[in-house]
Tab-separated table of C-alpha atoms and ligand atoms in Angstrom:
chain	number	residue	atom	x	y	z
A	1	UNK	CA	30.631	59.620	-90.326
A	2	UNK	CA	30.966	63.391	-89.846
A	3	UNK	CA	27.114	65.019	-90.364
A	4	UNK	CA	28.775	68.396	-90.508
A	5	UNK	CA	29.805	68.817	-94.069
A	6	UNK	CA	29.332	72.503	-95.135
A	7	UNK	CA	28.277	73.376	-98.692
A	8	UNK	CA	30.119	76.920	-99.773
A	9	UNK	CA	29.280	78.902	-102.547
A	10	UNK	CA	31.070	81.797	-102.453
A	11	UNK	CA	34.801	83.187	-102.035
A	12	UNK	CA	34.080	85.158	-99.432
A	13	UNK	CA	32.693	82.377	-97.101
A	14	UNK	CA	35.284	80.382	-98.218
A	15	UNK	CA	37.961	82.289	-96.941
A	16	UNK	CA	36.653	82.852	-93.784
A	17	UNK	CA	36.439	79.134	-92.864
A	18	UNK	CA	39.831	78.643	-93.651
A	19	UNK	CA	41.066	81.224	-91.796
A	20	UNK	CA	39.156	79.980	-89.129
A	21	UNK	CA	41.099	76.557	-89.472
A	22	UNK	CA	44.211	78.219	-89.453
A	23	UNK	CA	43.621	80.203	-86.938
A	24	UNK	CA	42.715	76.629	-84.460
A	25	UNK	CA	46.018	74.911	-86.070
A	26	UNK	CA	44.232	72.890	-88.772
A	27	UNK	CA	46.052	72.013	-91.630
A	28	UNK	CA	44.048	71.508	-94.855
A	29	UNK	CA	43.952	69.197	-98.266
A	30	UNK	CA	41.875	69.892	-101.100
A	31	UNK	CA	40.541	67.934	-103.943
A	32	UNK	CA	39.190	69.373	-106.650
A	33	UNK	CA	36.545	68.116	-108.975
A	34	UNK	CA	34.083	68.270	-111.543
A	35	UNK	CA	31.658	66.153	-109.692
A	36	UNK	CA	29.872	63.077	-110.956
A	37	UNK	CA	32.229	61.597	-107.879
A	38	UNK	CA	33.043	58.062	-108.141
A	39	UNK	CA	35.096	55.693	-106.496
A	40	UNK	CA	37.817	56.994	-107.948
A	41	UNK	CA	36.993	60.423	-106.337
A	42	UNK	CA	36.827	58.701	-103.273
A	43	UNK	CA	40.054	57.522	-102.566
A	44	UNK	CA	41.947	60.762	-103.561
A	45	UNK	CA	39.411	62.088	-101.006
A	46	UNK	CA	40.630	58.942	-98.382
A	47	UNK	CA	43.957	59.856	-99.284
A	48	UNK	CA	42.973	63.621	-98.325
A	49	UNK	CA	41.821	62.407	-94.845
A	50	UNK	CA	44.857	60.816	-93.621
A	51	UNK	CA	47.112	63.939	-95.222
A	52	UNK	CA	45.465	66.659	-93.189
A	53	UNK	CA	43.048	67.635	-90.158
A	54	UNK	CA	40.450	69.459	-92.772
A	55	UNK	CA	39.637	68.353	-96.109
A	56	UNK	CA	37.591	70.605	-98.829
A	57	UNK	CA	36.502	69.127	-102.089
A	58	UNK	CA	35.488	71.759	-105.022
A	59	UNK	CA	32.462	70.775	-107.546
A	60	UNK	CA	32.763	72.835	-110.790
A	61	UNK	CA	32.394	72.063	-114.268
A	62	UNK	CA	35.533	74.093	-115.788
A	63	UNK	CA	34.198	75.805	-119.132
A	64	UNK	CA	37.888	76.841	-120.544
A	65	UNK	CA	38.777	73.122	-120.152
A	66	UNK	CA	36.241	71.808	-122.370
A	67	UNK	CA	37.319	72.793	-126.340
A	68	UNK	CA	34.058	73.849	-128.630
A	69	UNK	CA	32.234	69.979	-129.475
A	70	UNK	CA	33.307	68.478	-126.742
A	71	UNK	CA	30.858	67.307	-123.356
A	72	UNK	CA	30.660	70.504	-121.234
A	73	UNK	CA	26.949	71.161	-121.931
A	74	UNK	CA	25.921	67.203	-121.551
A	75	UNK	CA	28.850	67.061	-118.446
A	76	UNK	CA	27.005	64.677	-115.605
A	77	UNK	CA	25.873	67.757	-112.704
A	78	UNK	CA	24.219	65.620	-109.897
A	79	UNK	CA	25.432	68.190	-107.025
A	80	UNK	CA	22.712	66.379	-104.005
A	81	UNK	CA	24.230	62.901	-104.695
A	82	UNK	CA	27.726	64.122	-104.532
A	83	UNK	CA	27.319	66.003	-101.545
A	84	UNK	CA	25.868	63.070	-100.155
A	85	UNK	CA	28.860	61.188	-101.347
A	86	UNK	CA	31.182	63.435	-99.933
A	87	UNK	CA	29.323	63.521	-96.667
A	88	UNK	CA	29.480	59.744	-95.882
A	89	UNK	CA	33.122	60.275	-96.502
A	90	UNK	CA	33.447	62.914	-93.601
A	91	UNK	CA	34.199	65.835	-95.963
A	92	UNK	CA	34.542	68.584	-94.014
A	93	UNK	CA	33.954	71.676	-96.739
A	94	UNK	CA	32.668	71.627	-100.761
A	95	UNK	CA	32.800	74.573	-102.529
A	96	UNK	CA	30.768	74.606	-105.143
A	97	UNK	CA	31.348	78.445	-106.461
A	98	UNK	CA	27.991	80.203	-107.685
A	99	UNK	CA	27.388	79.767	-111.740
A	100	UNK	CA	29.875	82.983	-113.129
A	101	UNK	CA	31.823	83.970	-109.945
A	102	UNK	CA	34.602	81.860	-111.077
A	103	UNK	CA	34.766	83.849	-114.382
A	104	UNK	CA	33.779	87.512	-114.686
A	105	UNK	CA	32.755	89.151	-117.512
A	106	UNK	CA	36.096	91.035	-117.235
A	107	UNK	CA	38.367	87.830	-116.948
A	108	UNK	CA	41.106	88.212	-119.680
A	109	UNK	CA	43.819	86.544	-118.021
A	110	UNK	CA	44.850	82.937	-119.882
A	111	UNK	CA	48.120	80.576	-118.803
A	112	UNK	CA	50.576	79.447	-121.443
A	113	UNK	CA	51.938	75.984	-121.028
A	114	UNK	CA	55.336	74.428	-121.797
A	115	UNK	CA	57.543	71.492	-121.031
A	116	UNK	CA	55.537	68.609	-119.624
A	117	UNK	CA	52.200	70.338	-120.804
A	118	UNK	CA	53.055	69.925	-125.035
A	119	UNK	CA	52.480	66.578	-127.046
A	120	UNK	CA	50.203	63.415	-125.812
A	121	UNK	CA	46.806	65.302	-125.067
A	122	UNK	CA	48.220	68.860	-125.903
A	123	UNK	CA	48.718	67.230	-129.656
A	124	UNK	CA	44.647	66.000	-129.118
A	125	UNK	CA	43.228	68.910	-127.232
A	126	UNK	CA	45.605	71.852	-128.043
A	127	UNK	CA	43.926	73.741	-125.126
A	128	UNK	CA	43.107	71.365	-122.486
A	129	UNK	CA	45.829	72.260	-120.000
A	130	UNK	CA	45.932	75.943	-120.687
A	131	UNK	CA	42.128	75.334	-118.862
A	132	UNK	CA	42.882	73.250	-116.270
A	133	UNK	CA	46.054	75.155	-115.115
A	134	UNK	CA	44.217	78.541	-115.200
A	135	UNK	CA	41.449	76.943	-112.659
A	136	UNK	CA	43.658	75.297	-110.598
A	137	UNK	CA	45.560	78.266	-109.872
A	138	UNK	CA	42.073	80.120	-109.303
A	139	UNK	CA	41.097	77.239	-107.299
A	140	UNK	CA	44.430	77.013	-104.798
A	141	UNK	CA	44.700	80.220	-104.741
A	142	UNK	CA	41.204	80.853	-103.070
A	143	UNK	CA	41.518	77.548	-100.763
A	144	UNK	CA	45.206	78.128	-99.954
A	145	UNK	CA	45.640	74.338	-99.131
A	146	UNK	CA	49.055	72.445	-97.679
A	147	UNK	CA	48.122	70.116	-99.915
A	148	UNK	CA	46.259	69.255	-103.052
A	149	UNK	CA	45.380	65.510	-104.416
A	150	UNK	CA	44.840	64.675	-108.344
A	151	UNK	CA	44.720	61.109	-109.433
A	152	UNK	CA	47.344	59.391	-111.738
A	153	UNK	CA	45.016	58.885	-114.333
A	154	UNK	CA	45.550	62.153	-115.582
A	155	UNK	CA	49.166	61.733	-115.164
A	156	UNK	CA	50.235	64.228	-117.723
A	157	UNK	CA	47.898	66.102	-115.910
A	158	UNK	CA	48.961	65.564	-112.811
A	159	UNK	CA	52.693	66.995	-114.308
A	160	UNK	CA	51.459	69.766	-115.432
A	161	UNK	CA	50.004	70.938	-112.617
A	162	UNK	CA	53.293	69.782	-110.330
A	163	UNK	CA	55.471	71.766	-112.298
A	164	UNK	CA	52.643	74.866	-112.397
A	165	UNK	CA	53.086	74.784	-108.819
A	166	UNK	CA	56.545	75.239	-108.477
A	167	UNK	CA	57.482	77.566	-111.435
A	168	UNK	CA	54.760	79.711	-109.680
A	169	UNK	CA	55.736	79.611	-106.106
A	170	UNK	CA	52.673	78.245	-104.958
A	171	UNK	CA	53.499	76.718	-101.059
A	172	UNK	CA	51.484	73.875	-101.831
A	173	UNK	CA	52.033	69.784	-101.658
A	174	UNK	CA	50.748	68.205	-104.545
A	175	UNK	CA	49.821	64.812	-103.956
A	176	UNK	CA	49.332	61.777	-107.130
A	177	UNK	CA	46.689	59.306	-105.747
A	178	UNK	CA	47.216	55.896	-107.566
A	179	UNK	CA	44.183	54.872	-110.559
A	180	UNK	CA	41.355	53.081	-109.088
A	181	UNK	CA	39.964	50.946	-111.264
A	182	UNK	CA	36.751	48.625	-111.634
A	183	UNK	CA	37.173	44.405	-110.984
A	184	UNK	CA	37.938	44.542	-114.959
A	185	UNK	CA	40.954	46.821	-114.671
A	186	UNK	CA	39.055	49.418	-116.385
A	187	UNK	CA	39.917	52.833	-115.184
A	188	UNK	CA	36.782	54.790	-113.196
A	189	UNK	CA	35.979	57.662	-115.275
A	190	UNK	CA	33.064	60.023	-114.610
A	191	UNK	CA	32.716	59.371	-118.494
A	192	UNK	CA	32.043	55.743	-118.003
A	193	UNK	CA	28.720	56.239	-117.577
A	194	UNK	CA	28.021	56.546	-121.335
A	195	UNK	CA	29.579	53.595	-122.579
A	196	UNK	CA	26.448	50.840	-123.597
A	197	UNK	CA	27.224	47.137	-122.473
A	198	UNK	CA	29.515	46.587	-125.643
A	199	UNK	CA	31.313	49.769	-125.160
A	200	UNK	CA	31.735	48.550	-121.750
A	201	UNK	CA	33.340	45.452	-122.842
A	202	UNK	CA	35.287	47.201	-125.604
A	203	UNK	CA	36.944	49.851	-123.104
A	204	UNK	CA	37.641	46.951	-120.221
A	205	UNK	CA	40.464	45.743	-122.809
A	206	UNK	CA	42.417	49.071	-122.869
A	207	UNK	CA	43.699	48.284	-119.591
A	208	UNK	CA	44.703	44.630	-120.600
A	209	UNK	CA	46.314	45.617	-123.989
A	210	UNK	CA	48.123	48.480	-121.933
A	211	UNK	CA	49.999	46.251	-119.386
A	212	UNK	CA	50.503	43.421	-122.298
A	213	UNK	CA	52.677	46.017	-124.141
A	214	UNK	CA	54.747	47.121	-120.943
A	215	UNK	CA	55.434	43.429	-120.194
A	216	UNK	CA	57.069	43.210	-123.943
A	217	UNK	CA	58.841	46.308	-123.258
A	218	UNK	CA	59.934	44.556	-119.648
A	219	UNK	CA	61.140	41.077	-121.066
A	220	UNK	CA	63.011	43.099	-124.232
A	221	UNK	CA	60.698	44.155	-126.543
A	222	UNK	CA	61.961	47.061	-129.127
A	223	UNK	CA	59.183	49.770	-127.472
A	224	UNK	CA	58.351	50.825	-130.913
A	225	UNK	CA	57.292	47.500	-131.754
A	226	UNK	CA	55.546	47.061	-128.266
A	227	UNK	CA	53.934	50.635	-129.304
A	228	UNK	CA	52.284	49.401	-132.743
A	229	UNK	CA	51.467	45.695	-131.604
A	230	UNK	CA	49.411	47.645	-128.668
A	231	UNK	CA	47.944	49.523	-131.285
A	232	UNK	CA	46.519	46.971	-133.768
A	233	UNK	CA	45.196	45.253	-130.802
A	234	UNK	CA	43.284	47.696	-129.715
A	235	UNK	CA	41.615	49.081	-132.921
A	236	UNK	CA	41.091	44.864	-133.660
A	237	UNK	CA	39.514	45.290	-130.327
A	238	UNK	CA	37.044	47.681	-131.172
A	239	UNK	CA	38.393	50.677	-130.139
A	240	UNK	CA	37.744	53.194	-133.401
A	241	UNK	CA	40.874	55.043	-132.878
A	242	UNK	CA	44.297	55.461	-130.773
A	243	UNK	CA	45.358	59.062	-130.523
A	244	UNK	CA	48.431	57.622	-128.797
A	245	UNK	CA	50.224	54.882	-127.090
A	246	UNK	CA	53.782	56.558	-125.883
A	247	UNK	CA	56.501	55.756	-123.310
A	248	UNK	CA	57.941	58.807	-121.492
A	249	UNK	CA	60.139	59.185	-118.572
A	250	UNK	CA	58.056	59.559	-115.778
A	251	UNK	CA	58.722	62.697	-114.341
A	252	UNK	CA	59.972	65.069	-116.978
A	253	UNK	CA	57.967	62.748	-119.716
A	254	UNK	CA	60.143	63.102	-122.229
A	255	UNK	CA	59.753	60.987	-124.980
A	256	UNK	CA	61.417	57.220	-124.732
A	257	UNK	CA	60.517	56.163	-127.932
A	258	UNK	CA	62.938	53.561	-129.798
A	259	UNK	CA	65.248	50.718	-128.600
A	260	UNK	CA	65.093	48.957	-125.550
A	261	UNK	CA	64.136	50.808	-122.595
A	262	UNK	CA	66.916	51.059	-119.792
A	263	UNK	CA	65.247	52.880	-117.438
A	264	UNK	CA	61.863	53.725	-115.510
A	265	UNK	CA	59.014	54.741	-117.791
A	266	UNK	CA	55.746	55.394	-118.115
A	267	UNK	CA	52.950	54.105	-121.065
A	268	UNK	CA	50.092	56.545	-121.647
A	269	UNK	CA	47.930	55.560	-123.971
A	270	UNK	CA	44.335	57.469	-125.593
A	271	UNK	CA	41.607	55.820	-127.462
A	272	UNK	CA	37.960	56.122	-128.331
A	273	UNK	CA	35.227	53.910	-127.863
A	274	UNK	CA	31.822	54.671	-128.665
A	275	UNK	CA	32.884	58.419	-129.111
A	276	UNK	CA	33.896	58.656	-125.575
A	277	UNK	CA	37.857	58.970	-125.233
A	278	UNK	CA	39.737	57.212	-122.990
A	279	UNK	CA	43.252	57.774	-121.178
A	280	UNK	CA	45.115	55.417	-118.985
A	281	UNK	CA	48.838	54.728	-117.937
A	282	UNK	CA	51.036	52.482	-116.370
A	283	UNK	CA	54.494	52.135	-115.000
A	284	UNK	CA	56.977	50.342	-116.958
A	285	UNK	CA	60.632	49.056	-115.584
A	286	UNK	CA	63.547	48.147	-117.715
A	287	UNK	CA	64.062	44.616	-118.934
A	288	UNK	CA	66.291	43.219	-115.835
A	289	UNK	CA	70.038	42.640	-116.936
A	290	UNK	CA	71.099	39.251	-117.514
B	301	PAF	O1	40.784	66.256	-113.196
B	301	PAF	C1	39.756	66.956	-113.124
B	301	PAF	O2	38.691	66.505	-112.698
B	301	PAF	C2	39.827	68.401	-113.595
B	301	PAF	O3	40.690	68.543	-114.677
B	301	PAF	C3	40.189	69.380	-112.466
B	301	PAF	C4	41.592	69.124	-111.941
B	301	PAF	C5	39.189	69.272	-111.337
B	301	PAF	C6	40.159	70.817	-112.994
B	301	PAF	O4	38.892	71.166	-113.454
């Protein structure tokens, strides 16, 4: 256990330690977050250890991610138990920047998404990614890692920000970290935490009605028909609505919809439960040739 974890709250002090690092040989991997760590935080921050002799975490609550109505105000912020979190991990840096130094009063500069970034949660939460890209360039461009971790959950996210990354010439690794999930399959979500003990049970079945639908698809299954059986089951299992159950390619996600797959996919699927959405994916093979 390392007891040297330093909290950083501004740019400047940020820069300096890195440069210190660089200047001793260090290389560096970052994981950025909006707190409320979990497990699942953990292991991209596990991953982070074994990738790299210095590891910094971010903590920040992205406003231009969150669209008007949705959870940025009621966002879990519990910044002494995640440094403690991160601490017990061996963390060596967590930037948590100061409340408005992220964005100025004079900040006018947005990030237009195509490609990978349009349909699934684009066609939920039209300006999601435009958010997320525009701090994760502010973010790596202040840390300057060799590499960056984001878990597969977000896997469209985790395309976007791949392809950000190289169409901007940024010199930077980005890792996927595979979903962690509870003993129920369900996958850890800082969100979780406001499901009641029948939402609980509700949103433990996404994960089972998810893989049930890429096993049709595996043995021969028409996806389309995997696609709306998936469906029904999961609004008969209490889920109040699907936003999407899709199978893309994995890389370049386009869509895969129709027919019998015959390659590699990937099923992403949305739902709500108890007003809380929920996203989750899996990887799907082709039904083997007989
Ligand atoms: O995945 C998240 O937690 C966020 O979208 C990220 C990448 C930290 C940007 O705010």
């Amino acid at each position: 256990m390392d007891q040297n974890i330093k909290i950083v709250r501004t740019e400047r002090t940020l820069r300096g330690r890195i440069w210190e690092w660089r200047g001793h040989g260090d290389t560096i991997a970052f994981v950025p977050t909006m707190g409320a760590l979990h497990e699942g935080h953990l292991t991209l921050v596990r991953l982070a250890k074994k990738k790299a002799s210095r590891v910094v975490v971010s903590i920040f609550v992205n406003p231009t991610q969150f669209a008007p109505g949705e959870d940025f105000e009621a966002y879990p912020r519990v910044e002494k138990q995640d440094v403690a979190m991160l601490k017990a991990e061996g963390v060596d840096l967590v930037y948590i920047p100061k409340d408005g130094s992220m964005y100025n009063a004079h900040h006018a500069t947005k990030i237009t998404l195509g490609g990978v970034a349009l349909g699934l949660e684009t066609a939920h939460r039209p300006t999601f990614f435009d958010g997320v890209a525009l701090i994760v360039t502010k973010l790596l461009n202040r840390v300057m890692p060799d590499i960056a971790i984001f878990g597969e959950k977000d896997f469209q996210q985790l395309a976007t920000i791949r392809r950000l990354v190289e169409d901007l010439d940024m010199p930077i690794k980005i890792v996927g970290a595979p979903i962690a999930r509870d003993k129920h399959g369900l996958a850890l979500s800082s969100r979780n935490k406001y499901f009641d003990e029948n939402g609980l049970k509700v949103a433990r079945r996404l994960n089972e009605i998810m893989r049930l639908c890429a096993l049709k698809m595996e043995k021969g299954e028409n996806v389309d028909v995997a696609r709306n059986i998936a469906t029904k089951a999961l609004l008969s299992a209490g889920f109040s609505a699907v936003d999407y159950i899709e199978v893309r390619s994995p890389n370049s996600l386009t869509v895969l919809e129709g027919g019998v797959l015959n390659k590699r996919a990937r099923l992403l699927v949305a739902a709500h439960c108890e007003g809380v959405r929920l996203i989750d994916n899996c990887a799907v093979k082709p039904p083997k040739k007989t």
